[in-house]
Amino acid sequence: MSAEGTTLPKFVEEAAITAHERLIAGVYRMTLTSPAVAAHALPGQFVDVSVPHGTSILRRPLGIAEVSRTEGWIRLIYRTVGRGTQALAAARPGAYVSVLGPLGRGFHTDLGHPLLVGGGMGLTPLLFFAAESARTASVLMGGRTKEELFWERIYAPYVRGLFMTTDDGSHGVKGFVTTVLPDLLAGGDYDGVAVCGPPAMMRRVAAIAASHGVSCEVSLERHMACGLGACLSCAVDTKHGRRKVCKDGPVFPAGEVYDDAS
């Protein structure tokens, strides 16, 4: 299932915070009651969340990490990077925020054995992909240190295979995800790669996937103001002209945005 080529419903919901916890310093996991968004969200999509207490008039775009369609909740994992997300991190269970979504176009998920490749907070939308994959997906995750791979325990129930790298060698293979990716693609039965993380990492992953003849999709990050394609603040150059990351993406075929991934 994918968001590609469809007209998708969007909702504005007053969502109660039912759980909010710190995972590591500066990184939080928030669970919100948002039944309409949960019912329609697809892996790779995001929501725009209001900032509590009038800290900012602009909503914050946050990737959807998990959903429960039956229980009507969505889960967001985010890093505090400014006043808006710091104010969000201070919100307690029982408070309400306004949620707009689901927004954007997501990943193609109709794959037999996808390889999800992520670094840092780029692992948030890939978690939703893994959770929807019925344990057909494998994940390759990278971080600077073992602490940054707290994702391991979160992904473990959802994936078929789990591979890790750290810059300092404190967990998994020492190096980057691109250190082990060629061997994984050469020795595995992967029929697609989905990647989200730092721009340089995504470009390199896309090029490696192309060299192995494996299709690749990338989830781009840009500063967004409206999240609906009206303000043009997130426009990006592609082979098909200027596209809006919030509306035409955030997921794009790698070959559409990188010359060396065709």
PDB file of C-alpha atoms in Angstrom:
ATOM      1  CA  MET A   1       0.000   0.000   0.000  1.00  0.00           C
ATOM      2  CA  SER A   2       1.269   3.483  -0.826  1.00  0.00           C
ATOM      3  CA  ALA A   3       0.153   7.072  -0.854  1.00  0.00           C
ATOM      4  CA  GLU A   4       1.417   7.503  -4.395  1.00  0.00           C
ATOM      5  CA  GLY A   5      -1.109   8.700  -6.954  1.00  0.00           C
ATOM      6  CA  THR A   6      -4.088   9.010  -4.634  1.00  0.00           C
ATOM      7  CA  THR A   7      -6.096  11.838  -3.168  1.00  0.00           C
ATOM      8  CA  LEU A   8      -5.702  11.457   0.550  1.00  0.00           C
ATOM      9  CA  PRO A   9      -8.056  12.614   3.305  1.00  0.00           C
ATOM     10  CA  LYS A  10      -6.801  15.056   5.925  1.00  0.00           C
ATOM     11  CA  PHE A  11      -8.194  15.782   9.359  1.00  0.00           C
ATOM     12  CA  VAL A  12      -7.801  18.273  12.177  1.00  0.00           C
ATOM     13  CA  GLU A  13      -8.226  16.599  15.548  1.00  0.00           C
ATOM     14  CA  GLU A  14      -7.924  17.815  19.111  1.00  0.00           C
ATOM     15  CA  ALA A  15      -5.718  15.032  20.382  1.00  0.00           C
ATOM     16  CA  ALA A  16      -5.161  14.099  24.012  1.00  0.00           C
ATOM     17  CA  ILE A  17      -1.631  13.210  25.056  1.00  0.00           C
ATOM     18  CA  THR A  18      -1.963   9.793  26.667  1.00  0.00           C
ATOM     19  CA  ALA A  19       1.735   9.043  27.146  1.00  0.00           C
ATOM     20  CA  HIS A  20       4.912  11.113  26.871  1.00  0.00           C
ATOM     21  CA  GLU A  21       8.369   9.868  27.773  1.00  0.00           C
ATOM     22  CA  ARG A  22      12.012  10.758  27.289  1.00  0.00           C
ATOM     23  CA  LEU A  23      13.920   8.033  25.444  1.00  0.00           C
ATOM     24  CA  ILE A  24      17.380   9.613  25.649  1.00  0.00           C
ATOM     25  CA  ALA A  25      18.499  13.183  26.268  1.00  0.00           C
ATOM     26  CA  GLY A  26      16.598  15.424  23.871  1.00  0.00           C
ATOM     27  CA  VAL A  27      14.481  12.656  22.289  1.00  0.00           C
ATOM     28  CA  TYR A  28      10.847  12.029  23.250  1.00  0.00           C
ATOM     29  CA  ARG A  29       8.038   9.616  22.389  1.00  0.00           C
ATOM     30  CA  MET A  30       4.490  10.992  22.472  1.00  0.00           C
ATOM     31  CA  THR A  31       1.262   9.011  22.081  1.00  0.00           C
ATOM     32  CA  LEU A  32      -1.851  10.915  20.990  1.00  0.00           C
ATOM     33  CA  THR A  33      -5.510   9.950  20.634  1.00  0.00           C
ATOM     34  CA  SER A  34      -6.161  10.732  16.977  1.00  0.00           C
ATOM     35  CA  PRO A  35      -8.528   8.112  15.551  1.00  0.00           C
ATOM     36  CA  ALA A  36      -9.117   9.682  12.142  1.00  0.00           C
ATOM     37  CA  VAL A  37      -5.412  10.171  11.455  1.00  0.00           C
ATOM     38  CA  ALA A  38      -4.640   6.678  12.766  1.00  0.00           C
ATOM     39  CA  ALA A  39      -7.248   5.147  10.485  1.00  0.00           C
ATOM     40  CA  HIS A  40      -5.884   6.753   7.314  1.00  0.00           C
ATOM     41  CA  ALA A  41      -2.132   7.244   7.874  1.00  0.00           C
ATOM     42  CA  LEU A  42       0.382   5.439   5.674  1.00  0.00           C
ATOM     43  CA  PRO A  43       4.075   4.784   6.359  1.00  0.00           C
ATOM     44  CA  GLY A  44       6.167   7.804   5.448  1.00  0.00           C
ATOM     45  CA  GLN A  45       3.454  10.376   6.110  1.00  0.00           C
ATOM     46  CA  PHE A  46       3.616  13.027   8.831  1.00  0.00           C
ATOM     47  CA  VAL A  47       1.387  15.268  10.934  1.00  0.00           C
ATOM     48  CA  ASP A  48       1.510  18.967  11.828  1.00  0.00           C
ATOM     49  CA  VAL A  49       1.179  19.422  15.577  1.00  0.00           C
ATOM     50  CA  SER A  50       0.314  22.654  17.360  1.00  0.00           C
ATOM     51  CA  VAL A  51       2.749  23.964  19.950  1.00  0.00           C
ATOM     52  CA  PRO A  52       1.281  24.204  23.465  1.00  0.00           C
ATOM     53  CA  HIS A  53       0.810  27.464  25.348  1.00  0.00           C
ATOM     54  CA  GLY A  54       1.015  29.715  22.302  1.00  0.00           C
ATOM     55  CA  THR A  55       4.799  29.380  22.019  1.00  0.00           C
ATOM     56  CA  SER A  56       4.539  29.550  18.222  1.00  0.00           C
ATOM     57  CA  ILE A  57       1.763  30.151  15.718  1.00  0.00           C
ATOM     58  CA  LEU A  58       3.349  27.584  13.382  1.00  0.00           C
ATOM     59  CA  ARG A  59       2.710  23.887  13.788  1.00  0.00           C
ATOM     60  CA  ARG A  60       5.626  21.451  13.911  1.00  0.00           C
ATOM     61  CA  PRO A  61       5.841  18.706  11.258  1.00  0.00           C
ATOM     62  CA  LEU A  62       6.563  15.347  12.905  1.00  0.00           C
ATOM     63  CA  GLY A  63       6.874  11.949  11.267  1.00  0.00           C
ATOM     64  CA  ILE A  64       4.421   9.247  12.298  1.00  0.00           C
ATOM     65  CA  ALA A  65       6.290   6.448  14.077  1.00  0.00           C
ATOM     66  CA  GLU A  66       3.470   4.013  14.925  1.00  0.00           C
ATOM     67  CA  VAL A  67      -0.325   3.837  14.856  1.00  0.00           C
ATOM     68  CA  SER A  68      -3.075   1.701  16.301  1.00  0.00           C
ATOM     69  CA  ARG A  69      -6.012   1.725  13.932  1.00  0.00           C
ATOM     70  CA  THR A  70      -8.149  -0.263  16.382  1.00  0.00           C
ATOM     71  CA  GLU A  71      -7.365   1.828  19.464  1.00  0.00           C
ATOM     72  CA  GLY A  72      -7.210   5.128  17.577  1.00  0.00           C
ATOM     73  CA  TRP A  73      -3.793   6.449  18.601  1.00  0.00           C
ATOM     74  CA  ILE A  74      -0.694   7.679  16.814  1.00  0.00           C
ATOM     75  CA  ARG A  75       2.840   7.767  18.182  1.00  0.00           C
ATOM     76  CA  LEU A  76       5.487  10.390  17.411  1.00  0.00           C
ATOM     77  CA  ILE A  77       9.214  10.207  18.185  1.00  0.00           C
ATOM     78  CA  TYR A  78      10.994  13.555  17.921  1.00  0.00           C
ATOM     79  CA  ARG A  79      14.086  15.481  18.945  1.00  0.00           C
ATOM     80  CA  THR A  80      13.981  18.887  20.603  1.00  0.00           C
ATOM     81  CA  VAL A  81      15.673  21.364  18.264  1.00  0.00           C
ATOM     82  CA  GLY A  82      14.156  24.737  19.180  1.00  0.00           C
ATOM     83  CA  ARG A  83      11.580  26.555  21.289  1.00  0.00           C
ATOM     84  CA  GLY A  84       8.615  24.869  19.636  1.00  0.00           C
ATOM     85  CA  THR A  85       9.716  21.289  20.208  1.00  0.00           C
ATOM     86  CA  GLN A  86      11.001  22.203  23.680  1.00  0.00           C
ATOM     87  CA  ALA A  87       7.526  23.463  24.547  1.00  0.00           C
ATOM     88  CA  LEU A  88       6.049  20.269  23.116  1.00  0.00           C
ATOM     89  CA  ALA A  89       8.436  18.185  25.232  1.00  0.00           C
ATOM     90  CA  ALA A  90       7.163  19.964  28.354  1.00  0.00           C
ATOM     91  CA  ALA A  91       3.543  18.922  27.694  1.00  0.00           C
ATOM     92  CA  ARG A  92       2.189  16.331  30.098  1.00  0.00           C
ATOM     93  CA  PRO A  93      -0.289  13.460  29.636  1.00  0.00           C
ATOM     94  CA  GLY A  94      -3.820  14.816  29.769  1.00  0.00           C
ATOM     95  CA  ALA A  95      -2.985  17.941  27.774  1.00  0.00           C
ATOM     96  CA  TYR A  96      -4.371  18.457  24.278  1.00  0.00           C
ATOM     97  CA  VAL A  97      -2.717  19.474  21.032  1.00  0.00           C
ATOM     98  CA  SER A  98      -4.202  20.063  17.600  1.00  0.00           C
ATOM     99  CA  VAL A  99      -3.121  17.537  14.982  1.00  0.00           C
ATOM    100  CA  LEU A 100      -3.411  18.100  11.224  1.00  0.00           C
ATOM    101  CA  GLY A 101      -2.878  15.080   9.024  1.00  0.00           C
ATOM    102  CA  PRO A 102      -1.992  12.657   7.709  1.00  0.00           C
ATOM    103  CA  LEU A 103       0.099  14.731   5.307  1.00  0.00           C
ATOM    104  CA  GLY A 104       2.336  13.990   2.356  1.00  0.00           C
ATOM    105  CA  ARG A 105       2.953  10.888   0.281  1.00  0.00           C
ATOM    106  CA  GLY A 106       4.526   7.814   1.770  1.00  0.00           C
ATOM    107  CA  PHE A 107       6.542   4.759   0.841  1.00  0.00           C
ATOM    108  CA  HIS A 108       5.610   1.965  -1.506  1.00  0.00           C
ATOM    109  CA  THR A 109       5.209  -0.879   0.955  1.00  0.00           C
ATOM    110  CA  ASP A 110       4.112  -3.698  -1.365  1.00  0.00           C
ATOM    111  CA  LEU A 111       7.516  -5.410  -1.224  1.00  0.00           C
ATOM    112  CA  GLY A 112       8.492  -8.946  -0.322  1.00  0.00           C
ATOM    113  CA  HIS A 113      11.617  -8.080   1.697  1.00  0.00           C
ATOM    114  CA  PRO A 114      12.341  -4.355   2.002  1.00  0.00           C
ATOM    115  CA  LEU A 115      15.532  -3.081   3.608  1.00  0.00           C
ATOM    116  CA  LEU A 116      14.956   0.016   5.725  1.00  0.00           C
ATOM    117  CA  VAL A 117      18.067   2.161   6.170  1.00  0.00           C
ATOM    118  CA  GLY A 118      18.050   4.976   8.700  1.00  0.00           C
ATOM    119  CA  GLY A 119      20.181   7.234  10.809  1.00  0.00           C
ATOM    120  CA  GLY A 120      19.231   9.476  13.699  1.00  0.00           C
ATOM    121  CA  MET A 121      15.644  10.684  13.705  1.00  0.00           C
ATOM    122  CA  GLY A 122      15.270   9.369  10.173  1.00  0.00           C
ATOM    123  CA  LEU A 123      14.379   6.079  11.829  1.00  0.00           C
ATOM    124  CA  THR A 124      11.005   7.528  12.894  1.00  0.00           C
ATOM    125  CA  PRO A 125       9.040   7.131   9.610  1.00  0.00           C
ATOM    126  CA  LEU A 126      10.829   3.857   8.863  1.00  0.00           C
ATOM    127  CA  LEU A 127       9.490   2.439  12.130  1.00  0.00           C
ATOM    128  CA  PHE A 128       5.936   2.886  10.830  1.00  0.00           C
ATOM    129  CA  PHE A 129       6.996   1.032   7.660  1.00  0.00           C
ATOM    130  CA  ALA A 130       8.430  -1.808   9.759  1.00  0.00           C
ATOM    131  CA  ALA A 131       5.348  -2.004  11.961  1.00  0.00           C
ATOM    132  CA  GLU A 132       3.103  -2.370   8.905  1.00  0.00           C
ATOM    133  CA  SER A 133       5.311  -4.946   7.189  1.00  0.00           C
ATOM    134  CA  ALA A 134       4.245  -8.062   9.124  1.00  0.00           C
ATOM    135  CA  ARG A 135       7.906  -8.847   9.845  1.00  0.00           C
ATOM    136  CA  THR A 136       8.908  -8.937   6.172  1.00  0.00           C
ATOM    137  CA  ALA A 137      11.230  -5.916   6.515  1.00  0.00           C
ATOM    138  CA  SER A 138      14.814  -5.766   7.737  1.00  0.00           C
ATOM    139  CA  VAL A 139      16.435  -2.639   9.119  1.00  0.00           C
ATOM    140  CA  LEU A 140      19.961  -1.239   8.970  1.00  0.00           C
ATOM    141  CA  MET A 141      20.397   1.548  11.510  1.00  0.00           C
ATOM    142  CA  GLY A 142      23.325   3.794  12.283  1.00  0.00           C
ATOM    143  CA  GLY A 143      24.265   6.094  15.148  1.00  0.00           C
ATOM    144  CA  ARG A 144      27.267   7.806  16.609  1.00  0.00           C
ATOM    145  CA  THR A 145      27.196   5.748  19.815  1.00  0.00           C
ATOM    146  CA  LYS A 146      25.380   2.791  21.370  1.00  0.00           C
ATOM    147  CA  GLU A 147      23.090   5.203  23.264  1.00  0.00           C
ATOM    148  CA  GLU A 148      21.743   6.564  19.976  1.00  0.00           C
ATOM    149  CA  LEU A 149      20.652   3.052  18.965  1.00  0.00           C
ATOM    150  CA  PHE A 150      17.869   2.912  21.543  1.00  0.00           C
ATOM    151  CA  TRP A 151      15.855   2.183  18.400  1.00  0.00           C
ATOM    152  CA  GLU A 152      17.004  -1.445  18.501  1.00  0.00           C
ATOM    153  CA  ARG A 153      14.502  -2.508  21.169  1.00  0.00           C
ATOM    154  CA  ILE A 154      11.705  -0.535  19.515  1.00  0.00           C
ATOM    155  CA  TYR A 155      12.249  -2.125  16.097  1.00  0.00           C
ATOM    156  CA  ALA A 156      12.924  -5.663  17.316  1.00  0.00           C
ATOM    157  CA  PRO A 157       9.264  -6.841  17.470  1.00  0.00           C
ATOM    158  CA  TYR A 158       8.583  -5.675  13.921  1.00  0.00           C
ATOM    159  CA  VAL A 159      11.485  -6.800  11.736  1.00  0.00           C
ATOM    160  CA  ARG A 160      12.888  -9.910  10.129  1.00  0.00           C
ATOM    161  CA  GLY A 161      16.531  -8.801  10.416  1.00  0.00           C
ATOM    162  CA  LEU A 162      18.296  -6.073  12.372  1.00  0.00           C
ATOM    163  CA  PHE A 163      21.751  -4.661  11.546  1.00  0.00           C
ATOM    164  CA  MET A 164      23.528  -1.859  13.378  1.00  0.00           C
ATOM    165  CA  THR A 165      26.553   0.407  12.972  1.00  0.00           C
ATOM    166  CA  THR A 166      28.104   2.991  15.257  1.00  0.00           C
ATOM    167  CA  ASP A 167      30.724   5.601  14.459  1.00  0.00           C
ATOM    168  CA  ASP A 168      32.751   4.669  17.551  1.00  0.00           C
ATOM    169  CA  GLY A 169      32.243   0.897  17.370  1.00  0.00           C
ATOM    170  CA  SER A 170      30.414   0.752  20.719  1.00  0.00           C
ATOM    171  CA  HIS A 171      27.588  -1.343  19.205  1.00  0.00           C
ATOM    172  CA  GLY A 172      27.284  -3.356  16.026  1.00  0.00           C
ATOM    173  CA  VAL A 173      29.796  -2.771  13.226  1.00  0.00           C
ATOM    174  CA  LYS A 174      32.170   0.152  13.538  1.00  0.00           C
ATOM    175  CA  GLY A 175      31.515   2.569  10.700  1.00  0.00           C
ATOM    176  CA  PHE A 176      28.490   3.891   8.857  1.00  0.00           C
ATOM    177  CA  VAL A 177      25.436   2.225   7.345  1.00  0.00           C
ATOM    178  CA  THR A 178      27.162   2.583   3.979  1.00  0.00           C
ATOM    179  CA  THR A 179      30.029   0.450   5.327  1.00  0.00           C
ATOM    180  CA  VAL A 180      27.881  -2.685   5.479  1.00  0.00           C
ATOM    181  CA  LEU A 181      25.154  -1.895   2.938  1.00  0.00           C
ATOM    182  CA  PRO A 182      26.993  -3.260  -0.142  1.00  0.00           C
ATOM    183  CA  ASP A 183      27.477  -6.665   1.492  1.00  0.00           C
ATOM    184  CA  LEU A 184      23.863  -6.781   2.663  1.00  0.00           C
ATOM    185  CA  LEU A 185      22.528  -6.042  -0.814  1.00  0.00           C
ATOM    186  CA  ALA A 186      24.936  -8.461  -2.465  1.00  0.00           C
ATOM    187  CA  GLY A 187      24.048 -11.307  -0.117  1.00  0.00           C
ATOM    188  CA  GLY A 188      20.353 -10.717   0.516  1.00  0.00           C
ATOM    189  CA  ASP A 189      17.029 -11.049  -1.264  1.00  0.00           C
ATOM    190  CA  TYR A 190      15.965  -7.423  -0.831  1.00  0.00           C
ATOM    191  CA  ASP A 191      13.557  -6.108  -3.436  1.00  0.00           C
ATOM    192  CA  GLY A 192      13.568  -2.471  -2.328  1.00  0.00           C
ATOM    193  CA  VAL A 193      15.346   0.018  -0.091  1.00  0.00           C
ATOM    194  CA  ALA A 194      13.696   2.812   1.895  1.00  0.00           C
ATOM    195  CA  VAL A 195      15.998   5.359   3.481  1.00  0.00           C
ATOM    196  CA  CYS A 196      15.675   8.369   5.768  1.00  0.00           C
ATOM    197  CA  GLY A 197      18.434  10.248   7.547  1.00  0.00           C
ATOM    198  CA  PRO A 198      21.175  12.803   6.911  1.00  0.00           C
ATOM    199  CA  PRO A 199      21.245  14.028   3.276  1.00  0.00           C
ATOM    200  CA  ALA A 200      24.768  12.782   2.518  1.00  0.00           C
ATOM    201  CA  MET A 201      23.890   9.345   3.885  1.00  0.00           C
ATOM    202  CA  MET A 202      20.697   9.112   1.815  1.00  0.00           C
ATOM    203  CA  ARG A 203      22.498  10.068  -1.383  1.00  0.00           C
ATOM    204  CA  ARG A 204      25.185   7.443  -0.813  1.00  0.00           C
ATOM    205  CA  VAL A 205      22.659   4.740   0.123  1.00  0.00           C
ATOM    206  CA  ALA A 206      20.659   5.519  -3.015  1.00  0.00           C
ATOM    207  CA  ALA A 207      23.782   5.228  -5.189  1.00  0.00           C
ATOM    208  CA  ILE A 208      24.735   1.883  -3.625  1.00  0.00           C
ATOM    209  CA  ALA A 209      21.204   0.540  -4.123  1.00  0.00           C
ATOM    210  CA  ALA A 210      21.288   1.632  -7.775  1.00  0.00           C
ATOM    211  CA  SER A 211      24.635  -0.119  -8.309  1.00  0.00           C
ATOM    212  CA  HIS A 212      23.023  -3.343  -7.075  1.00  0.00           C
ATOM    213  CA  GLY A 213      19.916  -2.919  -9.205  1.00  0.00           C
ATOM    214  CA  VAL A 214      17.627  -2.461  -6.179  1.00  0.00           C
ATOM    215  CA  SER A 215      14.915   0.203  -6.252  1.00  0.00           C
ATOM    216  CA  CYS A 216      15.210   2.911  -3.622  1.00  0.00           C
ATOM    217  CA  GLU A 217      12.949   5.553  -2.117  1.00  0.00           C
ATOM    218  CA  VAL A 218      14.162   8.449   0.016  1.00  0.00           C
ATOM    219  CA  SER A 219      12.286  10.506   2.593  1.00  0.00           C
ATOM    220  CA  LEU A 220      13.442  14.116   2.394  1.00  0.00           C
ATOM    221  CA  GLU A 221      13.464  16.633   5.217  1.00  0.00           C
ATOM    222  CA  ARG A 222      12.973  20.355   4.643  1.00  0.00           C
ATOM    223  CA  HIS A 223      11.820  23.274   6.764  1.00  0.00           C
ATOM    224  CA  MET A 224       8.034  23.473   6.420  1.00  0.00           C
ATOM    225  CA  ALA A 225       5.647  26.243   7.349  1.00  0.00           C
ATOM    226  CA  CYS A 226       2.171  25.186   6.190  1.00  0.00           C
ATOM    227  CA  GLY A 227       2.584  21.469   5.437  1.00  0.00           C
ATOM    228  CA  LEU A 228      -0.025  21.750   2.694  1.00  0.00           C
ATOM    229  CA  GLY A 229       1.998  22.970  -0.285  1.00  0.00           C
ATOM    230  CA  ALA A 230       0.848  26.594  -0.174  1.00  0.00           C
ATOM    231  CA  CYS A 231       3.894  28.446   1.159  1.00  0.00           C
ATOM    232  CA  LEU A 232       6.580  26.854  -1.076  1.00  0.00           C
ATOM    233  CA  SER A 233       9.139  26.934   1.764  1.00  0.00           C
ATOM    234  CA  CYS A 234       9.980  23.244   1.276  1.00  0.00           C
ATOM    235  CA  ALA A 235      10.402  23.235  -2.521  1.00  0.00           C
ATOM    236  CA  VAL A 236      13.169  21.026  -3.910  1.00  0.00           C
ATOM    237  CA  ASP A 237      14.632  20.549  -7.388  1.00  0.00           C
ATOM    238  CA  THR A 238      13.942  17.184  -9.013  1.00  0.00           C
ATOM    239  CA  LYS A 239      14.257  15.723 -12.484  1.00  0.00           C
ATOM    240  CA  HIS A 240      10.621  16.685 -12.999  1.00  0.00           C
ATOM    241  CA  GLY A 241      11.062  20.286 -11.893  1.00  0.00           C
ATOM    242  CA  ARG A 242      10.424  21.969  -8.565  1.00  0.00           C
ATOM    243  CA  ARG A 243       8.430  19.788  -6.193  1.00  0.00           C
ATOM    244  CA  LYS A 244       7.003  20.420  -2.730  1.00  0.00           C
ATOM    245  CA  VAL A 245       8.380  18.061  -0.111  1.00  0.00           C
ATOM    246  CA  CYS A 246       5.295  18.421   2.104  1.00  0.00           C
ATOM    247  CA  LYS A 247       2.799  17.591  -0.639  1.00  0.00           C
ATOM    248  CA  ASP A 248       4.632  15.775  -3.459  1.00  0.00           C
ATOM    249  CA  GLY A 249       6.816  13.986  -0.885  1.00  0.00           C
ATOM    250  CA  PRO A 250       8.315  13.642   1.593  1.00  0.00           C
ATOM    251  CA  VAL A 251       9.006  10.285  -0.080  1.00  0.00           C
ATOM    252  CA  PHE A 252      10.449  10.350  -3.613  1.00  0.00           C
ATOM    253  CA  PRO A 253      12.033   7.745  -5.876  1.00  0.00           C
ATOM    254  CA  ALA A 254      15.769   8.191  -5.345  1.00  0.00           C
ATOM    255  CA  GLY A 255      16.384   8.529  -9.071  1.00  0.00           C
ATOM    256  CA  GLU A 256      14.121  11.563  -9.158  1.00  0.00           C
ATOM    257  CA  VAL A 257      16.277  13.581  -6.780  1.00  0.00           C
ATOM    258  CA  TYR A 258      19.799  12.122  -7.178  1.00  0.00           C
ATOM    259  CA  ASP A 259      21.644  11.883 -10.503  1.00  0.00           C
ATOM    260  CA  ASP A 260      23.801   8.969  -9.297  1.00  0.00           C
ATOM    261  CA  ALA A 261      20.793   6.901  -8.207  1.00  0.00           C
ATOM    262  CA  SER A 262      19.201   6.352 -11.615  1.00  0.00           C
TER     263      SER A 262
END
